[in-house]
N, CA and C of each residue as an Amber inpcrd file, in Angstrom:
protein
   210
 -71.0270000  85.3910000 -78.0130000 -71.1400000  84.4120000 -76.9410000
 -70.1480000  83.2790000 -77.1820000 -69.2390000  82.6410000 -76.1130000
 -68.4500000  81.4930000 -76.0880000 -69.0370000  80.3870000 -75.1270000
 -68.6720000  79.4100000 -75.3640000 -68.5110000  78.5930000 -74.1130000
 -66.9050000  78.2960000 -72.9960000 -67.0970000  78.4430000 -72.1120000
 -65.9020000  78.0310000 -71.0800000 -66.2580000  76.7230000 -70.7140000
 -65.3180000  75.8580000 -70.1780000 -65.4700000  74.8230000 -69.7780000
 -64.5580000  74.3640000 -68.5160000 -64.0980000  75.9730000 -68.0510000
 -63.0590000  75.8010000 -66.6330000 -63.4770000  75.4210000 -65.5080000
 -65.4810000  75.0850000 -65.3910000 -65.9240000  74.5010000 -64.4200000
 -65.7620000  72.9540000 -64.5340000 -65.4390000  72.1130000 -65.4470000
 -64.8620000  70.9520000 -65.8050000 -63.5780000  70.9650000 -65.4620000
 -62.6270000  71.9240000 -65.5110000 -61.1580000  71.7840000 -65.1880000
 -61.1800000  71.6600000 -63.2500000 -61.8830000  72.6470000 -62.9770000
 -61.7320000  72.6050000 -61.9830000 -62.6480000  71.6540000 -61.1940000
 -63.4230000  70.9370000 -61.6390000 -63.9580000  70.0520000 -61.0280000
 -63.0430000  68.3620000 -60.9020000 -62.5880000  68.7100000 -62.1530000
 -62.0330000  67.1000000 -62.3290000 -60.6440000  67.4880000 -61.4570000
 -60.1680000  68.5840000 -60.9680000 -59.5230000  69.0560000 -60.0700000
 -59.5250000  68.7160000 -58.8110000 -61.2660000  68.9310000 -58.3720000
 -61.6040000  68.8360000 -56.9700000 -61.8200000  67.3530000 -56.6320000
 -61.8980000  66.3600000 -57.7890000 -61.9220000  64.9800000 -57.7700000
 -60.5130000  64.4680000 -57.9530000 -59.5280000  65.2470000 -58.2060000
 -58.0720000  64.5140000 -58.0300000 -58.1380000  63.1970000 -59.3590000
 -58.8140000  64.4860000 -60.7820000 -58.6040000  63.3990000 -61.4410000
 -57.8140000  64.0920000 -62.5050000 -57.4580000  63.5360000 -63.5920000
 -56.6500000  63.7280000 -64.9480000 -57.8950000  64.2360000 -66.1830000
 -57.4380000  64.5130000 -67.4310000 -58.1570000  64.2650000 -68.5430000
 -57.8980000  62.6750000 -68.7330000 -56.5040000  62.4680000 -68.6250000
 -56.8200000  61.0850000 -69.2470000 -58.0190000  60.1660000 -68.7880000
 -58.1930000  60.2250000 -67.6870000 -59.1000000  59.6650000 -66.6400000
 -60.8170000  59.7030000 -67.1060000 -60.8670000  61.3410000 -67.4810000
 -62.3990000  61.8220000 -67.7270000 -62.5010000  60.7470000 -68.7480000
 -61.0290000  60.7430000 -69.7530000 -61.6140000  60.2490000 -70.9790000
 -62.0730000  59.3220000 -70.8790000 -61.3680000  57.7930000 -70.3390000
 -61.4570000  56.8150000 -69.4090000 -62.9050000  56.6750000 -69.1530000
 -63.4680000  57.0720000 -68.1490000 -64.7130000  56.5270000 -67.5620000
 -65.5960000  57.5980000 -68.0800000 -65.7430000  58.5730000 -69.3550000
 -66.5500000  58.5790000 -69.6290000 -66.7130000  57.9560000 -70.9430000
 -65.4490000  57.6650000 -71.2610000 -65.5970000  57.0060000 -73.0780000
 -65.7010000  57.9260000 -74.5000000 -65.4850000  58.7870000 -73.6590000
 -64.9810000  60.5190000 -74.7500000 -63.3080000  60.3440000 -75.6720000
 -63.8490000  60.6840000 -76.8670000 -62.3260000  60.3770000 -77.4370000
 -61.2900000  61.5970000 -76.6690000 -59.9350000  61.1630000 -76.8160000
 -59.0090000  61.8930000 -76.5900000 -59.0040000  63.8530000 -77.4660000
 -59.4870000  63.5370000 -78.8160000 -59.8380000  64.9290000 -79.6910000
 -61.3250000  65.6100000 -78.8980000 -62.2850000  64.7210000 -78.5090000
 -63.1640000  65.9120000 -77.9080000 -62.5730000  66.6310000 -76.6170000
 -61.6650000  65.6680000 -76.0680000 -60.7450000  66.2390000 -74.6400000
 -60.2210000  67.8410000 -75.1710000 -59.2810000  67.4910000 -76.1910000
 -58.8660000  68.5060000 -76.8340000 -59.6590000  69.8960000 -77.0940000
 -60.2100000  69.3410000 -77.8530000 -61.5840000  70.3300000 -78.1670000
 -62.4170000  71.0820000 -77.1440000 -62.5950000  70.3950000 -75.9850000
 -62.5520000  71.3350000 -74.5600000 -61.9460000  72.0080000 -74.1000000
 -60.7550000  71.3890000 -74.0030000 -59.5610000  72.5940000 -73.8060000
 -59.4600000  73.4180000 -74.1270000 -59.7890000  73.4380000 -75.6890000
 -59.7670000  75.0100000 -76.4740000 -61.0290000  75.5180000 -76.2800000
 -61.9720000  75.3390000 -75.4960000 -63.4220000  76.4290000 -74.9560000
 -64.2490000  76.0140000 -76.7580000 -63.9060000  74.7720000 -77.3780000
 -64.6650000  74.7550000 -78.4330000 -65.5440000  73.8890000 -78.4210000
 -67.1120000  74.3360000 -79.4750000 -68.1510000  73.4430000 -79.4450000
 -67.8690000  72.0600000 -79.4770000 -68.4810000  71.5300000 -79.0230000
 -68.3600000  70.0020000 -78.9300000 -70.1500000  69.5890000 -79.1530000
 -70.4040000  68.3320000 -79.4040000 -71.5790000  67.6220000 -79.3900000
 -72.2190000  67.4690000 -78.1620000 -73.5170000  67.5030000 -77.9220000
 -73.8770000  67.3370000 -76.8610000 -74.1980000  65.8420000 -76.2320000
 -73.9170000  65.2480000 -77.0040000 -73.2530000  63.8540000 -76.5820000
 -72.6100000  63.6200000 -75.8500000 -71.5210000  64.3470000 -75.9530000
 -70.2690000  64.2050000 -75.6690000 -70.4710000  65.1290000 -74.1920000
 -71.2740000  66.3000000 -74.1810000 -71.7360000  66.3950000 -72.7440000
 -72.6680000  65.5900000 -71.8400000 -72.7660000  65.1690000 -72.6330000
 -73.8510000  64.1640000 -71.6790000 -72.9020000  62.8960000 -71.1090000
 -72.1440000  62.3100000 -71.9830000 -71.1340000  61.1300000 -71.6290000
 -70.8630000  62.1890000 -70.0000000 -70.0180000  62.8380000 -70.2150000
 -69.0510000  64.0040000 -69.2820000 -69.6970000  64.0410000 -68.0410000
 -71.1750000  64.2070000 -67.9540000 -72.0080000  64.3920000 -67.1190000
 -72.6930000  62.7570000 -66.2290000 -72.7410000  62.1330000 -67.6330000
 -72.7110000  60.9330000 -66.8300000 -72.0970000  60.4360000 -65.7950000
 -70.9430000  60.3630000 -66.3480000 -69.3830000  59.7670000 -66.0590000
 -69.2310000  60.3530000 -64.0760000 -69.5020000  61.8430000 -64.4260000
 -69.0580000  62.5910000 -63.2500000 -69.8930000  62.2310000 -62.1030000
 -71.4200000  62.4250000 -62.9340000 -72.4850000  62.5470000 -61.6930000
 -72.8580000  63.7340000 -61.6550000 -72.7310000  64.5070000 -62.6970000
 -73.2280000  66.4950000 -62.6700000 -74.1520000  66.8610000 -63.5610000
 -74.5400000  68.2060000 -63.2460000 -75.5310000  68.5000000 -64.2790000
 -74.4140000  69.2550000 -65.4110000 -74.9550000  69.9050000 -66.6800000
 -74.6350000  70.7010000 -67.1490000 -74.0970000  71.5860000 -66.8590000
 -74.5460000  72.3830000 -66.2870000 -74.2760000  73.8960000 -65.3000000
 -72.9390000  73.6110000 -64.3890000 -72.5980000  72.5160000 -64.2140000
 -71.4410000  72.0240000 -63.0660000 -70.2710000  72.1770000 -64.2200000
 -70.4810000  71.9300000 -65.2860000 -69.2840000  71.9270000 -66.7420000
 -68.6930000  72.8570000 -67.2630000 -69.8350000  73.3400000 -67.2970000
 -69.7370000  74.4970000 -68.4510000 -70.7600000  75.9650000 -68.3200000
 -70.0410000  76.6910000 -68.9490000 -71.0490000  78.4070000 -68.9880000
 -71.0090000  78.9820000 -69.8620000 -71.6450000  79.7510000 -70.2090000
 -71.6990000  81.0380000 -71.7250000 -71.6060000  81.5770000 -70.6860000
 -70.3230000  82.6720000 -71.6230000 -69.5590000  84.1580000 -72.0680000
 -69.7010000  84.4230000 -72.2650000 -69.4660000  85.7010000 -72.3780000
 -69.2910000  86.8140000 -73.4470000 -68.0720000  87.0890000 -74.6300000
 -67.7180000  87.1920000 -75.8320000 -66.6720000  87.1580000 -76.1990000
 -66.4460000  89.1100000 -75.9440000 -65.2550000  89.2540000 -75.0040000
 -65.2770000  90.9940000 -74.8740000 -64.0710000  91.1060000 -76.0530000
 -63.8520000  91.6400000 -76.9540000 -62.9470000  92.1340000 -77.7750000
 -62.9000000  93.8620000 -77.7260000 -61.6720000  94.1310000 -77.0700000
 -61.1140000  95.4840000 -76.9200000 -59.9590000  95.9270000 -78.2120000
């Protein structure tokens, strides 16, 4: 199992915003930004800031995968 976090890309998309921005008004360091990017665990802190910030639930962020290795 992974986490994705391309429902965050594409949301802060549909808001015409930046990362720099998320980081901004949610108060997330620049390395947990990072650390999203790469689909890696992060604190759930740090989802909750994200969620604040936006106005979303969880489920609006993020999803478990599957890791398929062929």
């Amino acid at each position: 199992m992974a986490v994705s976090y391309k429902k965050l890309w594409k949301l802060l998309i549909d808001r015409d915003l930046k990362k720099k921005d998320l980081q901004q008004i949610s108060g997330v360091s620049a390395a947990s930004i990072t650390k999203l990017g790469r689909n890696e665990n992060v604190n759930m802190e740090i989802i909750e800031k994200i969620c604040l910030a936006l106005n979303c639930d969880v489920a609006d962020i993020m999803e478990i995968t599957e890791n398929t290795r062929n």
